[in-house]
CSV table of N, CA and C in Angstrom, one decimal:
chain,number,residue,atom,x,y,z
A,1,ARG,N,-206.2,88.5,-14.5
A,1,ARG,CA,-205.5,87.6,-15.4
A,1,ARG,C,-204.8,88.4,-16.5
A,2,MET,N,-203.5,88.2,-16.6
A,2,MET,CA,-202.8,88.9,-17.7
A,2,MET,C,-203.2,88.4,-19.1
A,3,SER,N,-203.7,87.2,-19.2
A,3,SER,CA,-203.9,86.7,-20.6
A,3,SER,C,-205.1,87.5,-21.3
A,4,TYR,N,-205.9,88.2,-20.5
A,4,TYR,CA,-206.9,89.0,-21.2
A,4,TYR,C,-206.5,90.3,-21.7
A,5,VAL,N,-205.3,90.7,-21.4
A,5,VAL,CA,-204.8,92.0,-21.9
A,5,VAL,C,-204.7,92.1,-23.4
A,6,VAL,N,-204.4,91.0,-24.1
A,6,VAL,CA,-204.3,91.0,-25.5
A,6,VAL,C,-205.5,91.3,-26.3
A,7,ILE,N,-206.7,91.1,-25.7
A,7,ILE,CA,-207.9,91.3,-26.4
A,7,ILE,C,-208.6,92.6,-26.1
A,8,ILE,N,-208.1,93.4,-25.2
A,8,ILE,CA,-208.7,94.6,-24.8
A,8,ILE,C,-208.9,95.6,-25.9
A,9,ARG,N,-207.9,95.8,-26.7
A,9,ARG,CA,-207.9,96.8,-27.8
A,9,ARG,C,-209.1,96.6,-28.7
A,10,THR,N,-209.4,95.3,-29.1
A,10,THR,CA,-210.5,95.1,-30.1
A,10,THR,C,-211.8,95.0,-29.4
A,11,TYR,N,-211.9,94.6,-28.1
A,11,TYR,CA,-213.1,94.5,-27.4
A,11,TYR,C,-213.7,95.9,-27.1
A,12,GLY,N,-212.9,96.8,-27.0
A,12,GLY,CA,-213.3,98.2,-26.7
A,12,GLY,C,-213.6,98.5,-25.3
A,13,GLY,N,-213.2,97.7,-24.4
A,13,GLY,CA,-213.4,97.9,-23.0
A,13,GLY,C,-212.1,97.9,-22.2
A,14,THR,N,-212.3,97.8,-20.9
A,14,THR,CA,-211.1,97.7,-20.1
A,14,THR,C,-210.9,96.2,-19.8
A,15,ILE,N,-209.8,95.8,-19.2
A,15,ILE,CA,-209.5,94.4,-18.8
A,15,ILE,C,-210.6,94.0,-17.8
A,16,MET,N,-211.0,94.9,-17.0
A,16,MET,CA,-212.1,94.5,-16.0
A,16,MET,C,-213.4,94.2,-16.7
A,17,ASP,N,-213.7,94.9,-17.8
A,17,ASP,CA,-214.9,94.7,-18.5
A,17,ASP,C,-214.9,93.2,-19.1
A,18,VAL,N,-213.8,92.9,-19.7
A,18,VAL,CA,-213.7,91.5,-20.3
A,18,VAL,C,-213.8,90.5,-19.2
A,19,ILE,N,-213.0,90.6,-18.1
A,19,ILE,CA,-213.1,89.6,-17.1
A,19,ILE,C,-214.5,89.5,-16.5
A,20,ASP,N,-215.1,90.7,-16.3
A,20,ASP,CA,-216.5,90.7,-15.8
A,20,ASP,C,-217.4,89.9,-16.7
A,21,THR,N,-217.3,90.2,-18.0
A,21,THR,CA,-218.2,89.5,-19.0
A,21,THR,C,-217.9,88.0,-18.9
A,22,LEU,N,-216.7,87.6,-18.9
A,22,LEU,CA,-216.4,86.1,-18.9
A,22,LEU,C,-216.7,85.5,-17.6
A,23,GLN,N,-216.7,86.2,-16.5
A,23,GLN,CA,-217.0,85.6,-15.2
A,23,GLN,C,-218.5,85.6,-14.8
A,24,HIS,N,-219.2,86.6,-15.3
A,24,HIS,CA,-220.6,86.7,-14.9
A,24,HIS,C,-221.7,86.4,-15.9
A,25,LYS,N,-221.2,86.2,-17.1
A,25,LYS,CA,-222.2,85.9,-18.2
A,25,LYS,C,-221.8,84.5,-18.6
A,26,ARG,N,-222.6,83.5,-18.3
A,26,ARG,CA,-222.4,82.1,-18.7
A,26,ARG,C,-222.5,81.9,-20.2
A,27,LEU,N,-223.4,82.5,-20.8
A,27,LEU,CA,-223.6,82.3,-22.2
A,27,LEU,C,-223.4,83.6,-23.0
A,28,LEU,N,-222.6,83.6,-24.1
A,28,LEU,CA,-222.3,84.7,-24.9
A,28,LEU,C,-223.0,84.6,-26.2
A,29,ARG,N,-223.4,85.7,-26.8
A,29,ARG,CA,-223.9,85.6,-28.2
A,29,ARG,C,-222.6,85.4,-29.1
A,30,VAL,N,-222.8,84.9,-30.3
A,30,VAL,CA,-221.7,84.6,-31.2
A,30,VAL,C,-220.9,85.9,-31.4
A,31,GLY,N,-221.6,87.0,-31.6
A,31,GLY,CA,-220.9,88.3,-31.9
A,31,GLY,C,-220.1,88.7,-30.7
A,32,GLU,N,-220.6,88.5,-29.5
A,32,GLU,CA,-219.8,88.8,-28.3
A,32,GLU,C,-218.5,88.0,-28.2
A,33,ALA,N,-218.6,86.7,-28.4
A,33,ALA,CA,-217.5,85.8,-28.4
A,33,ALA,C,-216.5,86.2,-29.5
A,34,ALA,N,-217.0,86.5,-30.6
A,34,ALA,CA,-216.1,86.9,-31.7
A,34,ALA,C,-215.4,88.2,-31.4
A,35,GLN,N,-216.1,89.1,-30.8
A,35,GLN,CA,-215.4,90.4,-30.5
A,35,GLN,C,-214.4,90.2,-29.4
A,36,ILE,N,-214.6,89.4,-28.4
A,36,ILE,CA,-213.7,89.2,-27.4
A,36,ILE,C,-212.4,88.5,-27.9
A,37,LEU,N,-212.6,87.5,-28.8
A,37,LEU,CA,-211.5,86.8,-29.4
A,37,LEU,C,-210.9,87.4,-30.6
A,38,ASN,N,-211.5,88.5,-31.1
A,38,ASN,CA,-210.9,89.3,-32.2
A,38,ASN,C,-210.9,88.4,-33.5
A,39,VAL,N,-212.0,87.7,-33.7
A,39,VAL,CA,-212.2,86.8,-34.9
A,39,VAL,C,-213.6,87.1,-35.4
A,40,SER,N,-213.9,86.6,-36.6
A,40,SER,CA,-215.2,86.8,-37.2
A,40,SER,C,-216.2,85.8,-36.6
A,41,ARG,N,-217.5,86.2,-36.8
A,41,ARG,CA,-218.6,85.3,-36.3
A,41,ARG,C,-218.5,83.9,-36.9
A,42,TRP,N,-218.1,83.9,-38.2
A,42,TRP,CA,-218.0,82.6,-38.9
A,42,TRP,C,-216.9,81.7,-38.2
A,43,THR,N,-215.8,82.4,-37.8
A,43,THR,CA,-214.7,81.6,-37.1
A,43,THR,C,-215.2,81.0,-35.8
A,44,VAL,N,-216.0,81.7,-35.1
A,44,VAL,CA,-216.7,81.2,-33.9
A,44,VAL,C,-217.5,80.0,-34.2
A,45,TYR,N,-218.3,80.1,-35.2
A,45,TYR,CA,-219.1,78.9,-35.7
A,45,TYR,C,-218.3,77.7,-36.0
A,46,ARG,N,-217.2,78.0,-36.7
A,46,ARG,CA,-216.3,76.9,-37.1
A,46,ARG,C,-215.6,76.3,-35.9
A,47,TRP,N,-215.2,77.1,-34.9
A,47,TRP,CA,-214.5,76.6,-33.7
A,47,TRP,C,-215.5,75.8,-32.9
A,48,VAL,N,-216.8,76.1,-32.9
A,48,VAL,CA,-217.7,75.3,-32.1
A,48,VAL,C,-217.9,74.0,-32.8
A,49,GLU,N,-218.0,74.0,-34.1
A,49,GLU,CA,-218.1,72.7,-34.9
A,49,GLU,C,-216.9,71.8,-34.7
A,50,ALA,N,-215.7,72.5,-34.6
A,50,ALA,CA,-214.4,71.7,-34.4
A,50,ALA,C,-214.2,71.3,-33.0
A,51,GLY,N,-215.0,71.8,-32.1
A,51,GLY,CA,-214.8,71.5,-30.7
A,51,GLY,C,-213.8,72.4,-29.9
A,52,ARG,N,-213.3,73.5,-30.5
A,52,ARG,CA,-212.4,74.4,-29.8
A,52,ARG,C,-213.2,75.3,-28.8
A,53,LEU,N,-214.5,75.5,-29.1
A,53,LEU,CA,-215.3,76.3,-28.2
A,53,LEU,C,-216.6,75.5,-27.9
A,54,GLY,N,-217.1,75.7,-26.8
A,54,GLY,CA,-218.4,75.0,-26.4
A,54,GLY,C,-219.6,75.9,-26.6
A,55,GLY,N,-220.6,75.4,-27.1
A,55,GLY,CA,-221.8,76.2,-27.4
A,55,GLY,C,-223.1,75.3,-27.1
A,56,THR,N,-224.2,76.0,-27.1
A,56,THR,CA,-225.5,75.4,-27.0
A,56,THR,C,-226.5,76.0,-27.9
A,57,ARG,N,-227.4,75.3,-28.5
A,57,ARG,CA,-228.4,75.8,-29.4
A,57,ARG,C,-229.6,76.2,-28.5
A,58,LEU,N,-230.2,77.3,-28.8
A,58,LEU,CA,-231.4,77.8,-28.1
A,58,LEU,C,-232.5,78.0,-29.1
A,59,GLY,N,-233.0,76.9,-29.6
A,59,GLY,CA,-234.0,77.0,-30.6
A,59,GLY,C,-233.4,76.9,-32.0
A,60,ALA,N,-234.2,77.2,-33.0
A,60,ALA,CA,-233.7,77.1,-34.4
A,60,ALA,C,-232.8,78.2,-34.7
A,61,GLY,N,-231.6,77.9,-35.0
A,61,GLY,CA,-230.6,78.9,-35.5
A,61,GLY,C,-230.0,79.8,-34.5
A,62,SER,N,-230.3,79.6,-33.2
A,62,SER,CA,-229.8,80.5,-32.2
A,62,SER,C,-228.7,79.7,-31.4
A,63,LEU,N,-227.5,80.2,-31.5
A,63,LEU,CA,-226.4,79.6,-30.8
A,63,LEU,C,-225.8,80.5,-29.8
A,64,ARG,N,-225.5,79.9,-28.6
A,64,ARG,CA,-224.8,80.7,-27.5
A,64,ARG,C,-223.5,80.0,-27.2
A,65,ILE,N,-222.5,80.8,-26.9
A,65,ILE,CA,-221.2,80.2,-26.6
A,65,ILE,C,-221.0,80.2,-25.1
A,66,LEU,N,-220.4,79.2,-24.6
A,66,LEU,CA,-220.1,79.1,-23.1
A,66,LEU,C,-218.9,79.9,-22.8
A,67,SER,N,-219.1,80.9,-22.0
A,67,SER,CA,-218.0,81.9,-21.7
A,67,SER,C,-216.8,81.2,-21.1
A,68,ASP,N,-217.0,80.1,-20.3
A,68,ASP,CA,-215.8,79.5,-19.7
A,68,ASP,C,-214.9,78.8,-20.8
A,69,THR,N,-215.5,78.5,-22.0
A,69,THR,CA,-214.7,77.9,-23.0
A,69,THR,C,-214.0,79.0,-23.8
A,70,VAL,N,-214.5,80.2,-23.8
A,70,VAL,CA,-213.8,81.4,-24.4
A,70,VAL,C,-212.6,81.7,-23.5
A,71,ALA,N,-212.8,81.7,-22.2
A,71,ALA,CA,-211.7,82.0,-21.3
A,71,ALA,C,-210.6,80.9,-21.4
A,72,ALA,N,-211.0,79.7,-21.5
A,72,ALA,CA,-210.1,78.5,-21.6
A,72,ALA,C,-209.3,78.6,-22.9
A,73,LEU,N,-209.9,79.0,-24.0
A,73,LEU,CA,-209.2,79.1,-25.3
A,73,LEU,C,-208.2,80.2,-25.2
A,74,ILE,N,-208.5,81.3,-24.5
A,74,ILE,CA,-207.5,82.4,-24.3
A,74,ILE,C,-206.4,81.9,-23.5
A,75,ASP,N,-206.7,81.3,-22.4
A,75,ASP,CA,-205.6,80.7,-21.5
A,75,ASP,C,-204.7,79.7,-22.2
A,76,ARG,N,-205.3,78.8,-23.0
A,76,ARG,CA,-204.5,77.8,-23.7
A,76,ARG,C,-203.5,78.4,-24.7
A,77,HIS,N,-203.9,79.5,-25.3
A,77,HIS,CA,-203.1,80.1,-26.4
A,77,HIS,C,-202.3,81.3,-26.0
A,78,TYR,N,-202.3,81.7,-24.7
A,78,TYR,CA,-201.6,82.8,-24.2
A,78,TYR,C,-200.1,82.6,-24.3
A,79,VAL,N,-199.3,83.6,-24.7
A,79,VAL,CA,-197.9,83.5,-24.8
A,79,VAL,C,-197.4,84.7,-24.1
A,80,GLY,N,-196.4,84.5,-23.1
A,80,GLY,CA,-195.8,85.7,-22.5
A,80,GLY,C,-195.8,85.5,-21.0
A,81,VAL,N,-195.5,86.6,-20.3
A,81,VAL,CA,-195.4,86.6,-18.9
A,81,VAL,C,-196.8,86.6,-18.3
A,82,THR,N,-197.1,85.7,-17.3
A,82,THR,CA,-198.4,85.6,-16.8
A,82,THR,C,-198.6,86.5,-15.5
A,83,THR,N,-197.5,86.8,-14.9
A,83,THR,CA,-197.7,87.7,-13.7
A,83,THR,C,-196.6,88.8,-13.8
A,84,PRO,N,-196.9,90.0,-13.4
A,84,PRO,CA,-195.9,91.1,-13.5
A,84,PRO,C,-194.8,90.8,-12.5
A,85,ALA,N,-193.6,91.2,-12.9
A,85,ALA,CA,-192.4,91.0,-12.1
A,85,ALA,C,-192.5,91.9,-10.9
A,86,THR,N,-192.1,91.5,-9.7
A,86,THR,CA,-192.1,92.3,-8.5
A,86,THR,C,-190.7,92.9,-8.3
A,87,VAL,N,-190.6,94.1,-7.9
A,87,VAL,CA,-189.4,94.8,-7.6
A,87,VAL,C,-189.2,94.9,-6.1
A,88,GLU,N,-188.1,94.5,-5.6
A,88,GLU,CA,-187.9,94.6,-4.1
A,88,GLU,C,-186.8,95.5,-3.8
């Protein structure tokens, strides 16, 4: 997916690392979601409270973010070409 290209620089991995994380890890720590989205941990908490991201509480004070909601947020706000142009 081209929409993940924009977050690679801050995440510190390759596009495949980001896609692999979002596809194979159902729950992300708040810090992981923040790093992928290039926002602060507090922004992730606010976005969960506002309903922009989905999360679940695992005991007292432990929040996990649903990775599919992170991917959906990226997809909803992506601007640009979604597929590379083909040359024939």
